[in-house]
Amino acid sequence: QGLLPQLRRAGGRVLHLGTSVAHHPQKGTATYGITKAAFHRLYQQLNAEELGVPVATLSPGLVDTEGVRDHVTKARRLDLPHVNFFDAAFEKGWTTDMDQLMTFV
């Protein structure tokens, strides 16, 4: 609430980077997926409240970041099944480059 007046004055907006895991659960992603789903719902509510600050969620797909690569390494050690998806995504070029995402945003 303390930030809202400043966002309004500056014409600011809020963009949440979402994830498909928020809506399509995968083994080993409970905390991350539930948190992302909660943020998505929070931003829907903020828009419904008409607070004068646009809020949106963007799900850009799999973004190739250090954090994602670190997650895959840890998930591989735990033998989690979604590692296969990440391996295929990196191999087939299904990822979005961070610089490309930032240009879009």
Coordinates of N, CA, C and O in Angstrom, one line a residue:
Q1 N 0.8 -1.2 0.0 CA 0.0 0.0 0.0 C 0.9 1.3 0.0 O 0.5 2.3 -0.6
G2 N 2.0 1.2 0.7 CA 2.9 2.4 0.7 C 3.5 2.7 -0.6 O 3.8 3.9 -0.9
L3 N 3.6 1.8 -1.5 CA 4.1 2.0 -2.8 C 3.1 2.5 -3.9 O 3.5 3.1 -4.8
L4 N 1.8 2.3 -3.6 CA 0.8 2.6 -4.6 C 0.8 4.1 -5.0 O 0.7 4.4 -6.1
P5 N 0.9 5.1 -4.0 CA 0.9 6.5 -4.4 C 2.1 6.8 -5.4 O 1.9 7.5 -6.3
Q6 N 3.2 6.2 -5.1 CA 4.4 6.5 -6.0 C 4.2 5.9 -7.3 O 4.5 6.5 -8.4
L7 N 3.6 4.7 -7.4 CA 3.4 4.1 -8.7 C 2.3 4.9 -9.5 O 2.5 5.0 -10.7
R8 N 1.3 5.3 -8.8 CA 0.3 6.2 -9.5 C 0.9 7.4 -10.1 O 0.7 7.8 -11.2
R9 N 1.7 8.1 -9.2 CA 2.3 9.4 -9.7 C 3.2 9.2 -10.9 O 3.3 10.0 -11.8
A10 N 3.9 8.1 -10.9 CA 4.9 7.9 -11.9 C 4.3 7.1 -13.1 O 5.0 6.9 -14.1
G11 N 3.0 6.8 -13.0 CA 2.4 6.0 -14.1 C 3.0 4.6 -14.2 O 3.1 4.0 -15.2
G12 N 3.4 4.1 -13.0 CA 4.0 2.8 -12.9 C 3.0 1.7 -13.1 O 1.8 1.9 -13.2
R13 N 3.6 0.5 -13.3 CA 2.8 -0.7 -13.4 C 3.6 -1.9 -12.9 O 4.8 -1.8 -12.6
V14 N 2.9 -3.0 -12.7 CA 3.5 -4.2 -12.1 C 3.4 -5.3 -13.1 O 2.3 -5.6 -13.6
L15 N 4.5 -6.0 -13.3 CA 4.4 -7.2 -14.2 C 5.0 -8.3 -13.5 O 6.2 -8.3 -13.0
H16 N 4.2 -9.4 -13.3 CA 4.6 -10.6 -12.7 C 5.0 -11.6 -13.7 O 4.2 -11.8 -14.7
L17 N 6.2 -12.2 -13.6 CA 6.6 -13.3 -14.5 C 6.0 -14.6 -14.0 O 6.5 -15.1 -13.0
G18 N 5.1 -15.1 -14.7 CA 4.4 -16.4 -14.2 C 5.1 -17.6 -14.8 O 6.2 -17.5 -15.4
T19 N 4.5 -18.7 -14.5 CA 5.0 -20.0 -15.0 C 3.9 -21.0 -15.2 O 2.8 -20.9 -14.5
S20 N 4.0 -21.9 -16.1 CA 3.0 -22.9 -16.3 C 2.9 -23.9 -15.1 O 1.8 -24.5 -14.9
V21 N 3.9 -24.0 -14.3 CA 3.9 -24.8 -13.1 C 2.8 -24.3 -12.1 O 2.3 -25.1 -11.3
A22 N 2.4 -23.1 -12.2 CA 1.4 -22.6 -11.3 C 0.0 -23.2 -11.7 O -0.9 -23.3 -10.8
H23 N -0.2 -23.6 -12.9 CA -1.5 -24.2 -13.3 C -1.4 -25.6 -13.8 O -2.4 -26.3 -14.0
H24 N -0.2 -26.2 -13.9 CA 0.1 -27.6 -14.3 C 1.1 -28.2 -13.4 O 2.3 -28.1 -13.7
P25 N 0.7 -28.7 -12.3 CA 1.6 -29.2 -11.3 C 2.6 -30.3 -11.8 O 2.2 -31.1 -12.7
Q26 N 3.8 -30.3 -11.3 CA 4.8 -31.3 -11.6 C 5.4 -31.7 -10.3 O 5.6 -30.9 -9.4
K27 N 5.8 -33.0 -10.2 CA 6.4 -33.5 -9.0 C 7.7 -32.7 -8.7 O 8.5 -32.3 -9.6
G28 N 7.8 -32.3 -7.4 CA 9.0 -31.6 -7.0 C 8.9 -30.1 -7.1 O 9.8 -29.3 -6.9
T29 N 7.7 -29.5 -7.5 CA 7.6 -28.1 -7.8 C 6.5 -27.5 -6.9 O 6.0 -26.4 -7.2
A30 N 6.1 -28.1 -5.8 CA 4.9 -27.7 -5.0 C 5.1 -26.2 -4.5 O 4.2 -25.4 -4.8
T31 N 6.2 -26.0 -3.8 CA 6.3 -24.6 -3.2 C 6.4 -23.6 -4.3 O 5.7 -22.5 -4.2
Y32 N 7.2 -23.8 -5.3 CA 7.3 -22.8 -6.4 C 6.0 -22.6 -7.1 O 5.5 -21.5 -7.3
G33 N 5.3 -23.7 -7.5 CA 4.1 -23.6 -8.2 C 3.0 -22.9 -7.4 O 2.2 -22.1 -8.0
I34 N 2.8 -23.3 -6.2 CA 1.8 -22.7 -5.3 C 2.0 -21.3 -5.1 O 1.1 -20.4 -5.2
T35 N 3.3 -20.9 -4.9 CA 3.6 -19.5 -4.7 C 3.3 -18.7 -6.0 O 2.7 -17.6 -5.9
K36 N 3.7 -19.2 -7.1 CA 3.4 -18.5 -8.4 C 1.9 -18.4 -8.6 O 1.4 -17.3 -9.1
A37 N 1.1 -19.4 -8.3 CA -0.3 -19.4 -8.5 C -0.9 -18.3 -7.5 O -1.8 -17.6 -7.9
A38 N -0.4 -18.2 -6.3 CA -0.9 -17.2 -5.4 C -0.6 -15.8 -5.9 O -1.5 -14.9 -5.8
F39 N 0.6 -15.6 -6.4 CA 0.9 -14.3 -7.0 C -0.1 -13.9 -8.1 O -0.5 -12.8 -8.3
H40 N -0.3 -14.9 -9.0 CA -1.2 -14.7 -10.1 C -2.6 -14.3 -9.6 O -3.1 -13.3 -10.1
R41 N -3.1 -14.9 -8.6 CA -4.4 -14.6 -8.1 C -4.4 -13.2 -7.4 O -5.3 -12.5 -7.5
L42 N -3.3 -12.9 -6.7 CA -3.1 -11.6 -6.0 C -3.2 -10.5 -7.1 O -4.0 -9.5 -6.9
Y43 N -2.6 -10.6 -8.2 CA -2.6 -9.6 -9.2 C -3.9 -9.5 -9.9 O -4.4 -8.4 -10.2
Q44 N -4.6 -10.6 -10.0 CA -6.0 -10.5 -10.5 C -6.9 -9.7 -9.6 O -7.7 -8.8 -10.0
Q45 N -6.7 -9.9 -8.3 CA -7.5 -9.2 -7.3 C -7.1 -7.7 -7.3 O -8.0 -6.9 -7.2
L46 N -5.8 -7.4 -7.4 CA -5.4 -6.0 -7.4 C -6.1 -5.3 -8.6 O -6.5 -4.1 -8.5
N47 N -6.2 -5.9 -9.7 CA -6.9 -5.3 -10.9 C -8.4 -5.1 -10.6 O -8.9 -4.1 -10.9
A48 N -9.0 -6.1 -9.9 CA -10.4 -6.0 -9.6 C -10.7 -4.9 -8.6 O -11.7 -4.3 -8.7
E49 N -9.7 -4.5 -7.8 CA -9.8 -3.5 -6.8 C -9.7 -2.1 -7.5 O -10.0 -1.1 -6.8
E50 N -9.3 -2.0 -8.7 CA -9.2 -0.8 -9.5 C -8.4 0.3 -8.7 O -8.8 1.4 -8.4
L51 N -7.1 -0.1 -8.4 CA -6.3 0.8 -7.6 C -5.5 1.8 -8.4 O -4.8 2.6 -7.8
G52 N -5.7 1.9 -9.7 CA -5.1 2.9 -10.5 C -3.7 2.5 -10.9 O -3.0 3.4 -11.5
V53 N -3.3 1.3 -10.7 CA -2.0 0.8 -11.2 C -2.2 -0.5 -12.0 O -2.7 -1.5 -11.4
P54 N -1.9 -0.5 -13.3 CA -2.1 -1.7 -14.0 C -1.2 -2.8 -13.5 O 0.0 -2.6 -13.2
V55 N -1.7 -4.0 -13.4 CA -1.0 -5.2 -12.9 C -1.3 -6.3 -13.9 O -2.4 -6.5 -14.3
A56 N -0.2 -7.1 -14.3 CA -0.4 -8.1 -15.3 C 0.5 -9.3 -14.9 O 1.5 -9.1 -14.2
T57 N 0.2 -10.4 -15.5 CA 1.1 -11.6 -15.4 C 1.4 -12.0 -16.8 O 0.6 -12.1 -17.7
L58 N 2.7 -12.3 -17.0 CA 3.2 -12.8 -18.3 C 3.9 -14.1 -18.1 O 4.7 -14.2 -17.2
S59 N 3.5 -15.1 -18.8 CA 4.2 -16.4 -18.7 C 4.9 -16.6 -20.0 O 4.4 -17.0 -21.0
P60 N 6.2 -16.3 -20.0 CA 7.0 -16.3 -21.3 C 7.5 -17.7 -21.7 O 8.3 -17.8 -22.6
G61 N 7.1 -18.7 -21.0 CA 7.7 -20.0 -21.3 C 9.0 -20.2 -20.5 O 9.3 -19.5 -19.6
L62 N 9.7 -21.2 -20.9 CA 11.0 -21.5 -20.2 C 12.0 -20.5 -20.6 O 12.5 -20.5 -21.8
V63 N 12.5 -19.7 -19.7 CA 13.5 -18.7 -19.9 C 14.8 -19.3 -19.4 O 14.9 -19.8 -18.3
D64 N 15.8 -19.3 -20.3 CA 17.1 -19.8 -20.0 C 17.9 -18.9 -19.1 O 18.5 -17.9 -19.5
T65 N 17.9 -19.2 -17.8 CA 18.6 -18.4 -16.8 C 19.5 -19.2 -16.0 O 19.4 -20.5 -15.9
E66 N 20.4 -18.6 -15.2 CA 21.3 -19.3 -14.3 C 20.4 -20.1 -13.3 O 20.7 -21.2 -12.9
G67 N 19.3 -19.4 -12.8 CA 18.5 -20.1 -11.8 C 17.8 -21.3 -12.4 O 17.7 -22.3 -11.6
V68 N 17.4 -21.3 -13.6 CA 16.8 -22.5 -14.2 C 17.8 -23.6 -14.3 O 17.5 -24.7 -14.0
R69 N 19.0 -23.2 -14.8 CA 20.0 -24.3 -14.9 C 20.4 -24.9 -13.6 O 20.6 -26.1 -13.5
D70 N 20.4 -24.0 -12.5 CA 20.7 -24.5 -11.2 C 19.6 -25.4 -10.7 O 19.9 -26.5 -10.1
H71 N 18.4 -25.1 -11.0 CA 17.2 -25.9 -10.6 C 17.3 -27.3 -11.3 O 17.1 -28.3 -10.6
V72 N 17.7 -27.3 -12.6 CA 17.8 -28.6 -13.3 C 18.9 -29.4 -12.7 O 18.7 -30.7 -12.5
T73 N 20.0 -28.8 -12.4 CA 21.1 -29.6 -11.7 C 20.6 -30.2 -10.4 O 20.9 -31.4 -10.2
K74 N 19.9 -29.5 -9.6 CA 19.4 -30.0 -8.3 C 18.4 -31.0 -8.5 O 18.3 -32.1 -7.8
A75 N 17.5 -30.8 -9.5 CA 16.4 -31.7 -9.7 C 16.9 -33.1 -10.3 O 16.4 -34.1 -10.0
R76 N 18.0 -33.0 -11.1 CA 18.6 -34.2 -11.6 C 19.2 -35.0 -10.5 O 19.1 -36.2 -10.5
R77 N 19.8 -34.4 -9.5 CA 20.4 -35.1 -8.3 C 19.3 -35.8 -7.5 O 19.5 -36.9 -7.0
L78 N 18.1 -35.2 -7.5 CA 17.0 -35.8 -6.8 C 16.2 -36.8 -7.7 O 15.2 -37.4 -7.3
D79 N 16.6 -36.9 -8.9 CA 16.0 -37.8 -9.9 C 14.5 -37.5 -10.1 O 13.6 -38.3 -10.2
L80 N 14.2 -36.2 -10.2 CA 12.8 -35.7 -10.4 C 12.5 -35.9 -11.9 O 13.3 -35.6 -12.8
P81 N 11.2 -36.3 -12.2 CA 10.8 -36.6 -13.6 C 10.8 -35.4 -14.5 O 11.0 -35.6 -15.7
H82 N 10.6 -34.2 -14.0 CA 10.5 -33.1 -15.0 C 11.9 -32.7 -15.6 O 11.9 -31.9 -16.5
V83 N 13.0 -33.3 -15.1 CA 14.3 -33.0 -15.7 C 14.3 -33.4 -17.2 O 14.9 -32.7 -18.0
N84 N 13.5 -34.5 -17.5 CA 13.5 -34.9 -18.9 C 12.9 -33.8 -19.8 O 13.3 -33.6 -20.9
F85 N 11.9 -33.1 -19.3 CA 11.3 -32.0 -20.1 C 12.3 -30.9 -20.3 O 12.5 -30.4 -21.4
F86 N 13.1 -30.5 -19.2 CA 14.1 -29.5 -19.4 C 15.2 -29.9 -20.4 O 15.6 -29.1 -21.2
D87 N 15.6 -31.1 -20.3 CA 16.6 -31.6 -21.2 C 16.2 -31.5 -22.6 O 16.9 -31.0 -23.5
A88 N 14.9 -31.9 -22.9 CA 14.4 -31.8 -24.3 C 14.2 -30.3 -24.7 O 14.6 -30.0 -25.8
A89 N 13.8 -29.5 -23.8 CA 13.6 -28.1 -24.1 C 15.0 -27.4 -24.5 O 15.0 -26.6 -25.4
F90 N 16.0 -27.7 -23.7 CA 17.3 -27.1 -24.0 C 17.8 -27.7 -25.3 O 18.4 -27.0 -26.2
E91 N 17.7 -29.0 -25.5 CA 18.2 -29.6 -26.7 C 17.5 -29.1 -28.0 O 18.1 -28.9 -29.0
K92 N 16.2 -28.9 -27.9 CA 15.4 -28.5 -29.1 C 15.2 -27.0 -29.3 O 14.5 -26.6 -30.2
G93 N 15.8 -26.3 -28.3 CA 15.7 -24.8 -28.5 C 14.4 -24.2 -28.1 O 14.0 -23.2 -28.7
W94 N 13.7 -24.8 -27.2 CA 12.3 -24.3 -26.8 C 12.4 -23.2 -25.8 O 11.4 -22.8 -25.2
T95 N 13.6 -22.8 -25.4 CA 13.8 -21.8 -24.4 C 13.8 -20.4 -24.9 O 14.0 -20.2 -26.1
T96 N 13.5 -19.5 -24.1 CA 13.6 -18.0 -24.4 C 14.8 -17.5 -23.7 O 15.1 -17.7 -22.6
D97 N 15.6 -16.8 -24.5 CA 16.8 -16.1 -24.0 C 16.4 -14.9 -23.1 O 15.5 -14.2 -23.4
M98 N 17.1 -14.7 -22.0 CA 16.8 -13.6 -21.1 C 16.8 -12.3 -21.8 O 15.9 -11.4 -21.6
D99 N 17.8 -12.0 -22.6 CA 17.9 -10.8 -23.4 C 16.7 -10.6 -24.3 O 16.2 -9.5 -24.4
Q100 N 16.2 -11.6 -24.9 CA 15.1 -11.6 -25.8 C 13.8 -11.2 -24.9 O 13.0 -10.4 -25.3
L101 N 13.7 -11.8 -23.8 CA 12.6 -11.5 -22.9 C 12.6 -10.1 -22.5 O 11.6 -9.4 -22.5
M102 N 13.8 -9.6 -22.1 CA 13.9 -8.2 -21.6 C 13.6 -7.2 -22.7 O 13.0 -6.1 -22.4
T103 N 13.9 -7.5 -23.9 CA 13.5 -6.6 -25.0 C 12.0 -6.6 -25.2 O 11.5 -5.5 -25.4
F104 N 11.4 -7.7 -25.0 CA 9.9 -7.7 -25.1 C 9.3 -6.9 -24.0 O 8.3 -6.2 -24.2
V105 N 9.8 -7.2 -22.8 CA 9.2 -6.5 -21.6 C 9.5 -5.0 -21.6 O 8.7 -4.2 -21.3

